[in-house]
Coordinates of C-alpha atoms in Angstrom, one line a residue:
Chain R
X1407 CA 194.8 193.0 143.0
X1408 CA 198.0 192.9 145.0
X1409 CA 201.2 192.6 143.5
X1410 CA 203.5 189.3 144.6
X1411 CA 206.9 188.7 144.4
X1412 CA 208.0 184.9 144.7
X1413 CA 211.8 183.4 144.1
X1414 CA 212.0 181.8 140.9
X1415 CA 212.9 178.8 142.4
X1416 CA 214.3 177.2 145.4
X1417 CA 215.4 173.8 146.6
X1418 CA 214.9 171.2 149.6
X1419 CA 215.8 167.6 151.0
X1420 CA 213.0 165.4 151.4
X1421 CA 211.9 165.0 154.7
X1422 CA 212.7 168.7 155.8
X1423 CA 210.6 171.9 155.7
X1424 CA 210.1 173.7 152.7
X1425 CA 209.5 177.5 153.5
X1426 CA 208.2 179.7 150.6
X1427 CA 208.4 183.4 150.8
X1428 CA 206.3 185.7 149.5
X1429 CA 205.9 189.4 149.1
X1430 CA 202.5 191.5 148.7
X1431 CA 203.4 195.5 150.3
X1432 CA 200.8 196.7 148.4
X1433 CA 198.0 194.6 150.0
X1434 CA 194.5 195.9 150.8
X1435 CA 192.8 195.2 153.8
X1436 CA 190.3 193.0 152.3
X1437 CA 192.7 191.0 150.1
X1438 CA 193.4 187.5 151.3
X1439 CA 196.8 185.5 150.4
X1440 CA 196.1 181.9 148.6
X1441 CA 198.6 179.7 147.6
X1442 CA 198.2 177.5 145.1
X1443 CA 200.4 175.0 143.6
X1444 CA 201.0 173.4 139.8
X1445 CA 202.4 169.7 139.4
X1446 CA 204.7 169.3 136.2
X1447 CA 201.2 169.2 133.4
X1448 CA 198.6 169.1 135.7
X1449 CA 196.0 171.7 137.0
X1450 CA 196.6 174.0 139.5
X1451 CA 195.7 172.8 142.9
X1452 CA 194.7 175.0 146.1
X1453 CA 196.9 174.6 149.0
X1454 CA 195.6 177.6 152.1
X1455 CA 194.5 180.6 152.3
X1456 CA 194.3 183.3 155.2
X1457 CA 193.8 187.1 155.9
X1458 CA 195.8 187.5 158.7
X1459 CA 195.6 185.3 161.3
X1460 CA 198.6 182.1 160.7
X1461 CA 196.7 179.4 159.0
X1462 CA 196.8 175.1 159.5
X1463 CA 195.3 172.5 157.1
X1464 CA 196.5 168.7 156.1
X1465 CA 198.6 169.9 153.5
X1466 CA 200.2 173.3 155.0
X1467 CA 201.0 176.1 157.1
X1468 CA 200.8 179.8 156.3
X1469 CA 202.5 182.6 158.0
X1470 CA 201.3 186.1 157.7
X1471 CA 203.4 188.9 158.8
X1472 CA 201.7 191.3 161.3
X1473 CA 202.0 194.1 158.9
X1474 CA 200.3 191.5 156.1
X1475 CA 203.2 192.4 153.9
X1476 CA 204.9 189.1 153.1
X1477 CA 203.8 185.8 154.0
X1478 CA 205.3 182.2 154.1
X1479 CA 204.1 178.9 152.9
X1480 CA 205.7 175.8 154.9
X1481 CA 205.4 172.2 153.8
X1482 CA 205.9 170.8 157.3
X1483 CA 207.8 167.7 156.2
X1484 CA 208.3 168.0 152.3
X1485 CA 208.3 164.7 149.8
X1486 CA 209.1 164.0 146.3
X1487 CA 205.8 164.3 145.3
X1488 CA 205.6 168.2 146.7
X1489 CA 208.1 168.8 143.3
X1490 CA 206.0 171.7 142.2
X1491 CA 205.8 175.5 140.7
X1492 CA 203.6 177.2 144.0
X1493 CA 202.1 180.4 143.3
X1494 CA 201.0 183.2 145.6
X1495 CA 198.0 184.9 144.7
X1496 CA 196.3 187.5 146.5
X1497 CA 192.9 188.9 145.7
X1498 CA 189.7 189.7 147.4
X1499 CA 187.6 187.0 148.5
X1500 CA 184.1 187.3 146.9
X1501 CA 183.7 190.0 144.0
X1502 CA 180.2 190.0 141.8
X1503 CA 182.9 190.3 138.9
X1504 CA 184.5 187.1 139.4
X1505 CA 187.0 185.4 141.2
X1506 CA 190.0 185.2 138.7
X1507 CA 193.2 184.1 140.0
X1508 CA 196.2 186.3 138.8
X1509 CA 199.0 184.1 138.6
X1510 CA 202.5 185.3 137.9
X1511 CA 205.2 182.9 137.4
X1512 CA 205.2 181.3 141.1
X1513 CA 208.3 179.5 142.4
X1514 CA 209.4 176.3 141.2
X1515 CA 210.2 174.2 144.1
X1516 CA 212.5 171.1 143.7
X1517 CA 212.7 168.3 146.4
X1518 CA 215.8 166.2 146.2
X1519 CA 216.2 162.6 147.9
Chain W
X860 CA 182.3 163.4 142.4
X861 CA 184.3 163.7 139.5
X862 CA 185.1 167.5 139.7
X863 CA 186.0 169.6 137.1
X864 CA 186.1 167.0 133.5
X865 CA 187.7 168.8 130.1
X866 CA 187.1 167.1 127.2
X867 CA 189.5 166.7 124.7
X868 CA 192.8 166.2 126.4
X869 CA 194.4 166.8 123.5
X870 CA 193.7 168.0 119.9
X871 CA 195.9 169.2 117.2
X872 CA 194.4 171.7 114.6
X873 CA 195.5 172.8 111.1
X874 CA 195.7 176.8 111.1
X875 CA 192.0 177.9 110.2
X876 CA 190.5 174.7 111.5
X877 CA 187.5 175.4 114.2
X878 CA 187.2 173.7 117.3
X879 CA 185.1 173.7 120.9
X880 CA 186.8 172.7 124.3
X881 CA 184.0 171.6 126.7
X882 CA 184.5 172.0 130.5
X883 CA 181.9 170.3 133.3
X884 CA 181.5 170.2 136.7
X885 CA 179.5 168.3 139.0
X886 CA 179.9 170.9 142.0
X887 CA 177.0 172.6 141.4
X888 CA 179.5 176.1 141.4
X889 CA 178.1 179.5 140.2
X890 CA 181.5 180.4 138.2
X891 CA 183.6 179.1 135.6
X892 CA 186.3 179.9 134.4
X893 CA 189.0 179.1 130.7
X894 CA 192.5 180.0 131.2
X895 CA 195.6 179.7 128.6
X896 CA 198.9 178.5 129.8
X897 CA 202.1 179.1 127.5
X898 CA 205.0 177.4 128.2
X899 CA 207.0 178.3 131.1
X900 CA 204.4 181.2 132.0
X901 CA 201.2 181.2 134.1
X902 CA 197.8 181.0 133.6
X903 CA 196.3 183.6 131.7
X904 CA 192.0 184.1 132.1
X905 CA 190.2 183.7 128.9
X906 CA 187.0 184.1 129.5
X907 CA 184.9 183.6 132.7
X908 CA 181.2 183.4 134.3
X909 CA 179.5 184.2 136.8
X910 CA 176.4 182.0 136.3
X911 CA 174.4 180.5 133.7
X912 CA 173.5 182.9 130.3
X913 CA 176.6 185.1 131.4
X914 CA 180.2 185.7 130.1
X915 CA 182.9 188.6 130.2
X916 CA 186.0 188.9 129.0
X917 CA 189.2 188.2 130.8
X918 CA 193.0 189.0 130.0
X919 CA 193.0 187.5 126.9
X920 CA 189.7 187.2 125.3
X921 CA 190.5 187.7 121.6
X922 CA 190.1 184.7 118.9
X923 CA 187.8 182.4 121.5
X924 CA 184.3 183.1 122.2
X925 CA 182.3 181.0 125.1
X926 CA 178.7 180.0 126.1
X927 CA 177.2 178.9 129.1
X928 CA 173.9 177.6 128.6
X929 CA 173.4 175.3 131.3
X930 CA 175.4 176.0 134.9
X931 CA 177.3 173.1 135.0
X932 CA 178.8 173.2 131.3
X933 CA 180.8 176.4 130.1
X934 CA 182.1 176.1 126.2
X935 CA 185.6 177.8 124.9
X936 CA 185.2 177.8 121.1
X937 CA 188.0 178.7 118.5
X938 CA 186.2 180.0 115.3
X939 CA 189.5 180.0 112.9
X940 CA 192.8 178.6 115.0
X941 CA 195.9 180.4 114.6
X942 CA 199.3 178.8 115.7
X943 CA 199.6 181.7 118.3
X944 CA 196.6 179.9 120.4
X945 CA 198.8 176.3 120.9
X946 CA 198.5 176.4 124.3
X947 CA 197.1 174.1 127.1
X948 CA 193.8 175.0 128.3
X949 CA 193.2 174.6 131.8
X950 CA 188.8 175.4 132.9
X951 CA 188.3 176.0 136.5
X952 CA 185.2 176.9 138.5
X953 CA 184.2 178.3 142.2
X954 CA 181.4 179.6 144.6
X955 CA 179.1 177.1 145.9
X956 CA 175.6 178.9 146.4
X957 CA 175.7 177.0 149.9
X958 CA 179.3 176.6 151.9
X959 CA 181.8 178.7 153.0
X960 CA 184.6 177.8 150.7
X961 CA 185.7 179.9 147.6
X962 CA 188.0 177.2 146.5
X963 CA 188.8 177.4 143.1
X964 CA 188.7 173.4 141.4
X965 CA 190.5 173.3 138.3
X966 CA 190.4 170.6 135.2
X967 CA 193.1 168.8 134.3
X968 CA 193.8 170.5 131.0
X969 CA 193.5 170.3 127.4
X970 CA 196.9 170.1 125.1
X971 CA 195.7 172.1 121.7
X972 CA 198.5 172.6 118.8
X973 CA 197.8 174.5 115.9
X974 CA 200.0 174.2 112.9

């Protein structure tokens, strides 16, 4: 799998976009990028996921980079509630040996009032 | 639906002591997995399964051992708990036989100390 490279943490005002950057150079062409995020002692939680086209759901947006070298997660209009550690994983969709999510340390997003 | 259930939430062992975290889901997935979380790291994979009567090791495999006898339970056992495996335990699964989504579901975690 893919090396990622995340910020350890980063801040931002309720109400206003939150933009997460990540870094994957060393992407394969059949990797995908999922983001995931982790609430303060609860499980994980799946946000998105793409390949290479930008990506929409109810809860975010993801950018991919033409290249596929870095993408960015955006939480259109963040709340208090989006207080979270969000990690970037990338791996390849379907393997007959499993589908286990590397995480690294992610970024530990703070939302302030 | 209730998801992906872990039972105990917590649990506190004396060093020695044995001890089986059960993980279930109702989603009718193909694979499960048992992941580690230390404080202020990520996840680490345990063990994992691709389907019912199968296991394989993960990142971290040594002092648990795991079952999966029927597809929807999968069983992370400690034979003799040492205070290096305080931890919380977090079981996920993925890969519905039908539907497109590879979504992995996870549990909401079990506290274990060992002292």
């Amino acid at each position: 799998d893919a090396k990622t490279t995340q910020p350890t943490s980063m801040d931002c005002a309720e109400g206003r976009a939150a933009n997460l950057p990540c870094n994957h150079s060393t992407i394969s062409g059949n990797e995908y990028v999922y983001w995931y995020r982790q609430i303060h002692s609860q499980g994980p939680q799946y946000i998105i996921h793409g390949l290479k086209n930008n990506e929409t759901n109810e809860m975010a947006s993801l950018i991919i980079t033409e290249d596929r070298k870095s993408s960015t997660l955006i939480l259109p209009h963040a709340t208090l509630r989006d207080t979270a550690v969000y990690y970037c994983i990338v791996r390849a969709r379907f393997s007959n040996s499993g589908y286990a999510l590397n995480f690294g340390k992610g970024t530990s997003l703070l939302v302030t009032p | 639906n209730a998801g992906v259930t872990q039972t105990p939430k917590f649990r506190v062992l004396k060093t020695g002591q044995s001890m089986t975290l059960l993980c279930a889901q109702d989603m009718n997935h193909e694979y499960m997995y048992w992941y580690r979380q230390d404080p202020g790291m990520g996840l680490r994979l345990i063990h994992y399964s691709v389907g019912e009567g199968t296991t394989a090791k993960g990142e971290v495999p040594d002092g648990y051992n795991v079952s999966r006898l029927k597809k929807q339970n999968f069983l992370l056992g400690l034979e003799s708990a040492a205070p290096s495996q305080t931890s919380v335990y977090f079981c996920a699964s993925s890969y519905p036989l039908r539907g497109e989504t590879d979504t992995q579901y996870f549990g909401p975690g079990t506290r274990l100390t060992v002292l």
